[in-house]
CSV table of C-alpha atoms in Angstrom, one decimal:
chain,number,residue,atom,x,y,z
A,1,MET,CA,167.0,-150.4,22.0
A,2,LEU,CA,167.7,-153.2,24.4
A,3,HIS,CA,171.4,-153.5,23.6
A,4,PRO,CA,173.1,-150.2,23.0
A,5,GLY,CA,175.5,-150.1,20.1
A,6,THR,CA,174.0,-153.1,18.2
A,7,GLU,CA,172.6,-152.4,14.8
A,8,THR,CA,169.9,-154.7,13.5
A,9,ASP,CA,171.9,-155.9,10.6
A,10,ALA,CA,175.2,-156.0,12.5
A,11,PRO,CA,177.1,-159.3,12.7
A,12,THR,CA,176.6,-161.3,15.8
A,13,THR,CA,178.7,-160.5,18.8
A,14,ALA,CA,179.0,-161.8,22.3
A,15,THR,CA,179.4,-158.7,24.3
A,16,THR,CA,179.7,-157.5,27.8
A,17,PRO,CA,178.7,-154.0,29.0
A,18,ALA,CA,182.3,-153.2,29.7
A,19,ALA,CA,183.2,-153.9,26.0
A,20,THR,CA,180.4,-151.7,24.7
A,21,GLY,CA,180.7,-149.0,27.3
A,22,ALA,CA,177.1,-149.5,28.3
A,23,ALA,CA,175.9,-149.9,31.8
A,24,ALA,CA,174.8,-153.4,32.8
A,25,PRO,CA,171.0,-153.7,33.0
A,26,ALA,CA,170.0,-153.3,36.6
A,27,SER,CA,167.7,-155.8,38.3
A,28,THR,CA,165.0,-154.1,40.4
A,29,GLU,CA,164.3,-157.2,42.4
A,30,ASP,CA,166.0,-160.5,42.7
A,31,HIS,CA,163.4,-163.4,42.9
A,32,GLY,CA,166.1,-166.0,43.6
A,33,ALA,CA,166.0,-167.0,39.9
A,34,GLU,CA,169.0,-168.3,38.1
A,35,PRO,CA,171.1,-165.6,36.4
A,36,CYS,CA,170.7,-165.1,32.7
A,37,ASP,CA,172.1,-163.5,29.6
A,38,LEU,CA,170.1,-161.4,27.1
A,39,VAL,CA,169.9,-162.2,23.3
A,40,THR,CA,168.8,-159.1,21.4
A,41,VAL,CA,167.3,-159.3,17.9
A,42,PRO,CA,165.4,-157.0,15.5
A,43,ALA,CA,161.7,-156.8,16.4
A,44,ARG,CA,160.5,-158.3,13.2
A,45,GLN,CA,162.7,-161.4,13.5
A,46,GLY,CA,162.0,-161.7,17.2
A,47,LEU,CA,158.3,-161.6,16.8
A,48,GLU,CA,158.4,-164.3,14.1
A,49,ALA,CA,160.6,-166.4,16.5
A,50,VAL,CA,158.1,-165.9,19.4
A,51,ASP,CA,155.3,-167.1,17.1
A,52,ILE,CA,157.3,-170.1,16.0
A,53,LEU,CA,158.2,-171.0,19.6
A,54,ARG,CA,154.6,-170.5,20.9
A,55,ARG,CA,153.2,-172.8,18.2
A,56,ASP,CA,155.0,-175.8,19.7
A,57,ALA,CA,153.4,-176.5,23.0
A,58,GLU,CA,156.4,-178.7,24.0
A,59,LEU,CA,158.9,-175.8,23.8
A,60,ASP,CA,159.4,-173.5,26.8
A,61,ILE,CA,159.8,-169.8,26.0
A,62,GLY,CA,161.1,-167.6,28.7
A,63,PRO,CA,160.5,-163.9,29.3
A,64,VAL,CA,160.9,-161.6,26.3
A,65,LEU,CA,161.5,-157.9,26.5
A,66,HIS,CA,160.7,-155.2,24.0
A,67,ASP,CA,162.3,-151.8,23.8
A,68,GLY,CA,160.2,-148.6,24.1
A,69,THR,CA,160.3,-148.0,20.3
A,70,CYS,CA,159.7,-151.7,19.5
A,71,ASP,CA,162.8,-151.9,17.4
A,72,THR,CA,164.3,-154.8,19.2
A,73,LEU,CA,163.3,-157.8,21.3
A,74,GLY,CA,165.4,-159.4,24.1
A,75,PHE,CA,165.1,-163.1,25.0
A,76,LEU,CA,166.4,-164.1,28.4
A,77,VAL,CA,168.7,-167.1,28.1
A,78,PRO,CA,170.9,-169.1,30.5
A,79,PRO,CA,174.2,-167.5,31.7
A,80,GLY,CA,177.2,-168.4,29.6
A,81,THR,CA,175.2,-168.3,26.3
A,82,ALA,CA,177.0,-165.1,25.2
A,83,GLU,CA,180.3,-167.0,25.1
A,84,ALA,CA,179.3,-169.1,22.1
A,85,TRP,CA,176.4,-167.1,20.6
A,86,ASP,CA,176.9,-166.7,16.8
A,87,VAL,CA,173.5,-166.0,15.2
A,88,PRO,CA,173.9,-163.4,12.5
A,89,GLY,CA,172.0,-160.1,13.1
A,90,SER,CA,171.7,-160.7,16.8
A,91,ALA,CA,173.8,-160.1,19.9
A,92,CYS,CA,174.0,-161.9,23.2
A,93,THR,CA,175.0,-159.8,26.2
A,94,GLN,CA,176.6,-161.0,29.4
A,95,THR,CA,175.6,-158.9,32.4
A,96,ALA,CA,179.0,-158.0,33.6
A,97,GLY,CA,179.8,-161.6,34.4
A,98,ARG,CA,177.3,-161.7,37.3
A,99,GLY,CA,174.2,-162.6,35.2
A,100,LEU,CA,171.0,-160.7,35.1
A,101,ARG,CA,168.4,-162.2,37.4
A,102,ILE,CA,164.8,-162.2,36.3
A,103,PRO,CA,163.1,-159.2,37.8
A,104,ALA,CA,159.4,-158.4,38.2
A,105,GLU,CA,159.9,-155.2,36.3
A,106,PRO,CA,161.7,-154.9,33.0
A,107,PRO,CA,165.5,-154.5,33.7
A,108,VAL,CA,166.2,-152.0,30.9
A,109,THR,CA,164.9,-148.4,31.2
A,110,GLY,CA,162.2,-147.7,28.6
A,111,SER,CA,161.5,-151.4,27.9
A,112,GLY,CA,158.5,-153.6,28.7
A,113,TRP,CA,157.6,-157.3,28.8
A,114,LEU,CA,156.3,-158.9,25.6
A,115,LEU,CA,156.1,-162.2,27.6
A,116,PRO,CA,156.5,-161.4,31.3
A,117,PRO,CA,158.3,-163.8,33.6
A,118,GLU,CA,156.2,-166.4,35.3
A,119,GLU,CA,156.8,-167.9,38.7
A,120,ASP,CA,158.1,-171.2,37.4
A,121,ALA,CA,159.0,-170.3,33.8
A,122,PRO,CA,162.5,-171.1,32.7
A,123,VAL,CA,164.6,-168.8,30.4
A,124,THR,CA,164.6,-169.7,26.7
A,125,ASP,CA,166.9,-172.6,25.7
A,126,PRO,CA,169.6,-171.1,23.4
A,127,ALA,CA,169.5,-174.0,20.9
A,128,VAL,CA,165.7,-173.7,20.6
A,129,LEU,CA,166.0,-169.9,20.2
A,130,ARG,CA,168.7,-170.3,17.6
A,131,ALA,CA,166.5,-172.7,15.5
A,132,ALA,CA,163.5,-170.4,15.8
A,133,LEU,CA,165.6,-167.3,14.8
A,134,ASP,CA,167.0,-169.2,11.8
A,135,GLN,CA,163.5,-170.2,10.7
A,136,ALA,CA,162.2,-166.7,11.3
A,137,ALA,CA,165.0,-165.2,9.1
A,138,ARG,CA,164.1,-167.7,6.3
A,139,LEU,CA,160.4,-166.7,6.5
A,140,ILE,CA,161.3,-163.0,6.4
A,141,GLU,CA,163.6,-163.5,3.5
A,142,ALA,CA,160.9,-165.5,1.6
A,143,ALA,CA,158.3,-162.8,2.3
A,144,ASP,CA,160.5,-160.0,1.3
A,145,SER,CA,161.5,-161.7,-2.0
A,146,CYS,CA,157.8,-161.9,-3.0
A,147,ARG,CA,157.5,-158.1,-3.1
């Protein structure tokens, strides 16, 4: 799990590592990139959102992490996003107020890159991510109601 203490159906919370008792993700290398926060979502919704974002060539999608068990995905977003994040079923983590910088290696032990950072790739715009997550939730709900 990319965000310890967050359940996949838990209400949205803007958290800091100090608030959850978790250690802040450690960056293995600072490439001089802007700091960022981490939005964590259940893998099913996150994969749908990645598909939605990748279908639109005009939308930039930043690096996306997956946890080792593929239960959650983490989208890197601009610093300060956690202060106003309110998407149900997800969480946005500030990295101890100092911002996670995009490392070459995944910053969370046991995780990997679904979409690795690129030299000039920005982080994901929170408004764009919010819209994609909302659309993904509706698609999942529709698919589940057909069973």
